[in-house]
Amino acid sequence: MGIESPLFQLFGQSPIQPLTKHMHLTLDCVSVLPAFFAAAQSGDWKKATQVRSEIEQHKRDADVLKKDIRTHMPNRLLMPVARSDLLELLIAQSRLAGSAKRISGLVLGREMHIPDSIYPLSNDFLAMGIQAAEQATVAIDELDNLLETGFSGKELKTVEALLAKLDDLEEQSDQLQISLRRSLKGLEANLNPVDVMFMYQVITGIGQLADFAQRVGHRLQILMAR
Amino acid sequence: MGIESPLFQLFGQSPIQPLTKHMHLTLDCVSVLPAFFAAAQSGDWKKATQVRSEIEQHKRDADVLKKDIRTHMPNRLLMPVARSDLLELLIAQSRLAGSAKRISGLVLGREMHIPDSIYPLSNDFLAMGIQAAEQATVAIDELDNLLETGFSGKELKTVEALLAKLDDLEEQSDQLQISLRRSLKGLEANLNPVDVMFMYQVITGIGQLADFAQRVGHRLQILMAR
Amino acid sequence: MGIESPLFQLFGQSPIQPLTKHMHLTLDCVSVLPAFFAAAQSGDWKKATQVRSEIEQHKRDADVLKKDIRTHMPNRLLMPVARSDLLELLIAQSRLAGSAKRISGLVLGREMHIPDSIYPLSNDFLAMGIQAAEQATVAIDELDNLLETGFSGKELKTVEALLAKLDDLEEQSDQLQISLRRSLKGLEANLNPVDVMFMYQVITGIGQLADFAQRVGHRLQILMAR
């Protein structure tokens, strides 16, 4: 964008600030997943239910803010271009939060137990998705700061670098998903087919964490290209 | 919006009228589902095929109108903001109609028989989705009327109340889906795994009725926030 | 559009040219699928892996161009309406390329072997999807040419005719999918349930080729309606 601070301040603060807040609520949903999976894997369904309630609560908070932003975005003043770019970013963030809720719902609903032999790999895969969500949050925080304080083209490079790393994380997440699916395939003979299919659905869901985090990053790039 | 009738009439009738018509065609798709499931459950596939043809016909009518609206929306005059908000509403409605077609296609294609022990619960779940679609239609009708006759902020509260009830219906639909999935899980041991997986797909599809109806409601809220 | 060449040339070449290039990269992804399936079916996984690398490379090229178009689309000059219509066309094209990558990933990841008795039908179904993608590419090429050279309303009819044929192809693809699913259902008893479920996922993916190609066509129609 290259908006220098004095000029931008004609009309006030960073327009992405409310979206930054929404991204942090999104990250709250995602960050609780390791605690959830740990409880589920140890068969402590009471604890798992309780942790999932937290995810649902964070999701509910994010949705309230999403509705707020959507209905109160000052469309009398905002360019249609800027407005639709901001709404698309919001949708990408909301999908990321939705993934966390959906994954945990699948596991809890079936009281799913991931085979112990692939649990460590599954944990690495989940950690990679969470790292991608954190990286996307760092990028949006950084851009928000720059918009507040003013910046030169050089400083935008920092955000670009953060987003390039996010693309790497998504690549690595992809590779881990391929390994995990191959490992699960080797175990299929000893598992109930319906349970297997739902495990694949959970794997797909975890893979979407990095995928949707990357989409948040793409949306930031489009905003910065204006 | 708060557009008083005399002013709005400078440029004529309610801009959502063509979309209201599309919503009624959408509701036509959804409303036939109970008859379809009844035929399917009794194994009367000739009747089920015939009822599904009706759904397909309603869907085709909705699609013709959708294409009409999309290509003839007077973009020379409409604000890009208004235009994209109207198109998003149209997409939400179209997804709702698509769900009805997809669910019935899955059942008919496999001549699926839902286990008798969960059929009543499944029926309640379907009824809840249809009720949500009806509620969304009532809301859009009401807003359309208000736009025609002019309204104060107070009258918009009626639409807000209708939409709040729609959110409740979606919540209830969610709870019913959880129960239904739990019940089906208890029957898995005695069922063919592939049949089971497709039953879950049908359940997902029925759950989307309330979900997409709620999305129609969210789109109306965004339009009203202008 | 009916833009006569001399007037349009005030501001230069066809605005859809970069998207035409992206569509050709998309078609490159799709066109390699028969070679991939042939290798997979004969159990030559080395060859299949190699062909899939080509698909991934074409997809990567398309994504680089997509990012380029998105970030460099001259939003200072383009109407928000035109800009969002062009971006929606780009998304539709990108989904088509994504389908090709996803289908081949599923087959390769499980070293899936389609039952020989349904392989010919499956091949016809795939050919139909590819034909739809080719048809969409012909339509966008034609529109691009018309925008370069100027055209009367009459010449737009050519593009309309191409798009009408695309709708037919999607219908035929739908019918083939119904037959193929019915045939696979007849074989389920002798197959591993998990393998079966993934075959259905591949069938769904192949069906999306015609579906997304048609969506590209719908987007062209919206552009032409301006």
Short mmCIF file of N, CA and C in Angstrom, two decimals, chain C residues 98-189:
data_model
loop_
_atom_site.label_atom_id
_atom_site.label_comp_id
_atom_site.label_asym_id
_atom_site.label_seq_id
_atom_site.Cartn_x
_atom_site.Cartn_y
_atom_site.Cartn_z
N GLY C 98 -7.44 -27.39 -9.89
CA GLY C 98 -7.34 -28.07 -8.60
C GLY C 98 -7.94 -29.47 -8.63
N SER C 99 -9.04 -29.63 -9.38
CA SER C 99 -9.69 -30.94 -9.49
C SER C 99 -8.74 -31.97 -10.08
N ALA C 100 -8.05 -31.58 -11.16
CA ALA C 100 -7.13 -32.50 -11.83
C ALA C 100 -6.05 -32.97 -10.86
N LYS C 101 -5.53 -32.03 -10.07
CA LYS C 101 -4.48 -32.37 -9.12
C LYS C 101 -5.04 -33.30 -8.03
N ARG C 102 -6.24 -33.00 -7.54
CA ARG C 102 -6.80 -33.77 -6.44
C ARG C 102 -7.12 -35.21 -6.86
N ILE C 103 -7.74 -35.37 -8.03
CA ILE C 103 -8.08 -36.71 -8.52
C ILE C 103 -6.83 -37.58 -8.61
N SER C 104 -5.81 -37.03 -9.27
CA SER C 104 -4.60 -37.83 -9.48
C SER C 104 -3.90 -38.11 -8.16
N GLY C 105 -3.99 -37.18 -7.21
CA GLY C 105 -3.40 -37.41 -5.89
C GLY C 105 -4.07 -38.57 -5.16
N LEU C 106 -5.39 -38.64 -5.25
CA LEU C 106 -6.13 -39.72 -4.59
C LEU C 106 -5.73 -41.08 -5.16
N VAL C 107 -5.67 -41.16 -6.49
CA VAL C 107 -5.35 -42.43 -7.15
C VAL C 107 -3.93 -42.87 -6.82
N LEU C 108 -3.00 -41.91 -6.92
CA LEU C 108 -1.60 -42.24 -6.69
C LEU C 108 -1.36 -42.58 -5.22
N GLY C 109 -1.95 -41.81 -4.32
CA GLY C 109 -1.71 -42.00 -2.89
C GLY C 109 -2.11 -43.40 -2.42
N ARG C 110 -3.18 -43.95 -3.01
CA ARG C 110 -3.64 -45.29 -2.61
C ARG C 110 -3.24 -46.35 -3.62
N GLU C 111 -2.52 -45.96 -4.66
CA GLU C 111 -2.23 -46.89 -5.77
C GLU C 111 -3.53 -47.61 -6.13
N MET C 112 -4.54 -46.79 -6.39
CA MET C 112 -5.89 -47.30 -6.62
C MET C 112 -6.00 -48.01 -7.97
N HIS C 113 -6.69 -49.15 -7.99
CA HIS C 113 -6.94 -49.84 -9.25
C HIS C 113 -8.45 -49.90 -9.47
N ILE C 114 -8.89 -49.24 -10.52
CA ILE C 114 -10.32 -49.23 -10.83
C ILE C 114 -10.69 -50.62 -11.38
N PRO C 115 -11.80 -51.20 -10.92
CA PRO C 115 -12.17 -52.54 -11.42
C PRO C 115 -12.21 -52.54 -12.94
N ASP C 116 -11.60 -53.56 -13.56
CA ASP C 116 -11.49 -53.58 -15.03
C ASP C 116 -12.84 -53.50 -15.73
N SER C 117 -13.87 -54.07 -15.10
CA SER C 117 -15.18 -54.10 -15.77
C SER C 117 -15.78 -52.69 -15.94
N ILE C 118 -15.39 -51.75 -15.08
CA ILE C 118 -15.96 -50.41 -15.23
C ILE C 118 -14.94 -49.40 -15.77
N TYR C 119 -13.72 -49.88 -16.06
CA TYR C 119 -12.70 -48.96 -16.54
C TYR C 119 -13.08 -48.28 -17.86
N PRO C 120 -13.65 -48.99 -18.84
CA PRO C 120 -14.03 -48.30 -20.09
C PRO C 120 -15.04 -47.18 -19.84
N LEU C 121 -16.05 -47.46 -19.02
CA LEU C 121 -17.06 -46.43 -18.73
C LEU C 121 -16.41 -45.25 -18.01
N SER C 122 -15.51 -45.58 -17.08
CA SER C 122 -14.79 -44.54 -16.34
C SER C 122 -13.97 -43.68 -17.30
N ASN C 123 -13.40 -44.32 -18.33
CA ASN C 123 -12.63 -43.58 -19.33
C ASN C 123 -13.50 -42.62 -20.14
N ASP C 124 -14.69 -43.09 -20.51
CA ASP C 124 -15.62 -42.23 -21.25
C ASP C 124 -16.01 -41.02 -20.41
N PHE C 125 -16.23 -41.30 -19.12
CA PHE C 125 -16.63 -40.25 -18.19
C PHE C 125 -15.52 -39.18 -18.10
N LEU C 126 -14.28 -39.64 -17.97
CA LEU C 126 -13.14 -38.73 -17.91
C LEU C 126 -13.02 -37.93 -19.21
N ALA C 127 -13.20 -38.63 -20.35
CA ALA C 127 -13.08 -37.95 -21.65
C ALA C 127 -14.11 -36.83 -21.76
N MET C 128 -15.30 -37.08 -21.20
CA MET C 128 -16.36 -36.07 -21.25
C MET C 128 -15.96 -34.82 -20.45
N GLY C 129 -15.35 -35.03 -19.29
CA GLY C 129 -14.90 -33.90 -18.47
C GLY C 129 -13.83 -33.09 -19.18
N ILE C 130 -12.91 -33.81 -19.83
CA ILE C 130 -11.83 -33.13 -20.55
C ILE C 130 -12.40 -32.33 -21.72
N GLN C 131 -13.37 -32.92 -22.40
CA GLN C 131 -14.00 -32.23 -23.53
C GLN C 131 -14.67 -30.93 -23.06
N ALA C 132 -15.28 -30.98 -21.88
CA ALA C 132 -15.91 -29.77 -21.33
C ALA C 132 -14.86 -28.70 -21.06
N ALA C 133 -13.71 -29.11 -20.51
CA ALA C 133 -12.64 -28.15 -20.24
C ALA C 133 -12.12 -27.54 -21.54
N GLU C 134 -12.02 -28.38 -22.58
CA GLU C 134 -11.56 -27.87 -23.89
C GLU C 134 -12.58 -26.87 -24.45
N GLN C 135 -13.85 -27.21 -24.31
CA GLN C 135 -14.92 -26.35 -24.82
C GLN C 135 -14.88 -24.98 -24.13
N ALA C 136 -14.67 -24.98 -22.83
CA ALA C 136 -14.59 -23.71 -22.08
C ALA C 136 -13.40 -22.89 -22.56
N THR C 137 -12.30 -23.58 -22.89
CA THR C 137 -11.10 -22.89 -23.37
C THR C 137 -11.35 -22.27 -24.74
N VAL C 138 -12.03 -23.02 -25.61
CA VAL C 138 -12.38 -22.48 -26.93
C VAL C 138 -13.23 -21.22 -26.77
N ALA C 139 -14.18 -21.26 -25.85
CA ALA C 139 -15.07 -20.11 -25.66
C ALA C 139 -14.31 -18.88 -25.19
N ILE C 140 -13.40 -19.07 -24.23
CA ILE C 140 -12.66 -17.92 -23.72
C ILE C 140 -11.69 -17.38 -24.78
N ASP C 141 -11.11 -18.29 -25.58
CA ASP C 141 -10.24 -17.84 -26.68
C ASP C 141 -11.04 -16.98 -27.66
N GLU C 142 -12.21 -17.46 -27.98
CA GLU C 142 -13.06 -16.77 -28.96
C GLU C 142 -13.43 -15.38 -28.45
N LEU C 143 -13.85 -15.30 -27.19
CA LEU C 143 -14.24 -14.01 -26.62
C LEU C 143 -13.05 -13.06 -26.60
N ASP C 144 -11.88 -13.60 -26.26
CA ASP C 144 -10.67 -12.79 -26.23
C ASP C 144 -10.39 -12.22 -27.63
N ASN C 145 -10.50 -13.07 -28.66
CA ASN C 145 -10.30 -12.60 -30.03
C ASN C 145 -11.27 -11.49 -30.38
N LEU C 146 -12.54 -11.71 -30.05
CA LEU C 146 -13.56 -10.71 -30.37
C LEU C 146 -13.23 -9.38 -29.70
N LEU C 147 -12.77 -9.44 -28.45
CA LEU C 147 -12.45 -8.21 -27.74
C LEU C 147 -11.28 -7.48 -28.39
N GLU C 148 -10.35 -8.25 -28.98
CA GLU C 148 -9.20 -7.63 -29.64
C GLU C 148 -9.62 -6.94 -30.94
N THR C 149 -10.47 -7.63 -31.71
CA THR C 149 -10.73 -7.17 -33.07
C THR C 149 -12.00 -6.35 -33.18
N GLY C 150 -12.79 -6.33 -32.15
CA GLY C 150 -14.05 -5.60 -32.22
C GLY C 150 -15.10 -6.53 -32.78
N PHE C 151 -16.36 -6.32 -32.39
CA PHE C 151 -17.38 -7.26 -32.84
C PHE C 151 -18.74 -6.61 -32.72
N SER C 152 -19.65 -7.17 -33.45
CA SER C 152 -21.03 -6.72 -33.37
C SER C 152 -21.77 -7.70 -32.47
N GLY C 153 -23.01 -7.40 -32.16
CA GLY C 153 -23.81 -8.29 -31.34
C GLY C 153 -23.90 -9.67 -31.97
N LYS C 154 -23.90 -9.71 -33.33
CA LYS C 154 -24.05 -10.98 -34.02
C LYS C 154 -22.92 -11.95 -33.67
N GLU C 155 -21.70 -11.42 -33.66
CA GLU C 155 -20.56 -12.30 -33.42
C GLU C 155 -20.56 -12.88 -32.00
N LEU C 156 -21.16 -12.15 -31.06
CA LEU C 156 -21.24 -12.67 -29.70
C LEU C 156 -22.04 -13.97 -29.68
N LYS C 157 -22.94 -14.11 -30.65
CA LYS C 157 -23.77 -15.32 -30.74
C LYS C 157 -22.90 -16.57 -30.83
N THR C 158 -21.75 -16.46 -31.52
CA THR C 158 -20.81 -17.60 -31.62
C THR C 158 -20.41 -18.08 -30.23
N VAL C 159 -20.04 -17.14 -29.37
CA VAL C 159 -19.63 -17.51 -28.02
C VAL C 159 -20.82 -18.11 -27.27
N GLU C 160 -21.99 -17.50 -27.43
CA GLU C 160 -23.20 -18.03 -26.79
C GLU C 160 -23.42 -19.49 -27.20
N ALA C 161 -23.22 -19.78 -28.49
CA ALA C 161 -23.43 -21.14 -28.99
C ALA C 161 -22.42 -22.10 -28.36
N LEU C 162 -21.17 -21.66 -28.26
CA LEU C 162 -20.13 -22.49 -27.62
C LEU C 162 -20.52 -22.81 -26.18
N LEU C 163 -21.07 -21.82 -25.50
CA LEU C 163 -21.42 -22.01 -24.09
C LEU C 163 -22.65 -22.90 -23.94
N ALA C 164 -23.57 -22.82 -24.90
CA ALA C 164 -24.76 -23.69 -24.86
C ALA C 164 -24.30 -25.14 -24.99
N LYS C 165 -23.30 -25.37 -25.86
CA LYS C 165 -22.80 -26.74 -26.02
C LYS C 165 -22.13 -27.22 -24.74
N LEU C 166 -21.49 -26.30 -24.04
CA LEU C 166 -20.84 -26.65 -22.77
C LEU C 166 -21.88 -27.13 -21.76
N ASP C 167 -23.04 -26.49 -21.75
CA ASP C 167 -24.12 -26.93 -20.85
C ASP C 167 -24.54 -28.36 -21.19
N ASP C 168 -24.60 -28.68 -22.49
CA ASP C 168 -24.94 -30.05 -22.91
C ASP C 168 -23.91 -31.06 -22.40
N LEU C 169 -22.64 -30.72 -22.55
CA LEU C 169 -21.58 -31.63 -22.12
C LEU C 169 -21.70 -31.92 -20.63
N GLU C 170 -22.04 -30.88 -19.85
CA GLU C 170 -22.16 -31.08 -18.41
C GLU C 170 -23.32 -32.02 -18.11
N GLU C 171 -24.42 -31.88 -18.86
CA GLU C 171 -25.57 -32.78 -18.72
C GLU C 171 -25.15 -34.23 -18.98
N GLN C 172 -24.43 -34.44 -20.09
CA GLN C 172 -23.99 -35.79 -20.46
C GLN C 172 -23.04 -36.36 -19.41
N SER C 173 -22.16 -35.51 -18.89
CA SER C 173 -21.23 -35.95 -17.84
C SER C 173 -22.02 -36.42 -16.62
N ASP C 174 -23.07 -35.69 -16.28
CA ASP C 174 -23.95 -36.06 -15.16
C ASP C 174 -24.55 -37.45 -15.36
N GLN C 175 -25.06 -37.69 -16.58
CA GLN C 175 -25.67 -38.99 -16.88
C GLN C 175 -24.65 -40.12 -16.75
N LEU C 176 -23.43 -39.88 -17.28
CA LEU C 176 -22.38 -40.90 -17.19
C LEU C 176 -22.02 -41.17 -15.74
N GLN C 177 -22.02 -40.13 -14.91
CA GLN C 177 -21.69 -40.33 -13.50
C GLN C 177 -22.71 -41.24 -12.83
N ILE C 178 -24.00 -41.02 -13.16
CA ILE C 178 -25.05 -41.86 -12.58
C ILE C 178 -24.83 -43.33 -12.97
N SER C 179 -24.53 -43.59 -14.25
CA SER C 179 -24.28 -44.97 -14.70
C SER C 179 -23.07 -45.57 -13.99
N LEU C 180 -22.01 -44.79 -13.90
CA LEU C 180 -20.78 -45.30 -13.32
C LEU C 180 -20.96 -45.63 -11.84
N ARG C 181 -21.69 -44.78 -11.13
CA ARG C 181 -21.95 -45.04 -9.72
C ARG C 181 -22.80 -46.31 -9.56
N ARG C 182 -23.78 -46.46 -10.47
CA ARG C 182 -24.63 -47.66 -10.40
C ARG C 182 -23.79 -48.92 -10.65
N SER C 183 -22.89 -48.84 -11.63
CA SER C 183 -22.03 -50.00 -11.95
C SER C 183 -21.13 -50.33 -10.77
N LEU C 184 -20.55 -49.32 -10.17
CA LEU C 184 -19.66 -49.56 -9.04
C LEU C 184 -20.43 -50.17 -7.87
N LYS C 185 -21.66 -49.70 -7.68
CA LYS C 185 -22.47 -50.25 -6.60
C LYS C 185 -22.64 -51.77 -6.76
N GLY C 186 -22.78 -52.23 -8.00
CA GLY C 186 -22.96 -53.66 -8.27
C GLY C 186 -21.73 -54.48 -7.92
N LEU C 187 -20.58 -53.80 -7.83
CA LEU C 187 -19.33 -54.52 -7.54
C LEU C 187 -18.92 -54.44 -6.08
N GLU C 188 -19.64 -53.63 -5.28
CA GLU C 188 -19.21 -53.36 -3.91
C GLU C 188 -18.98 -54.62 -3.08
N ALA C 189 -19.84 -55.63 -3.29
CA ALA C 189 -19.76 -56.84 -2.46
C ALA C 189 -18.38 -57.49 -2.51
#
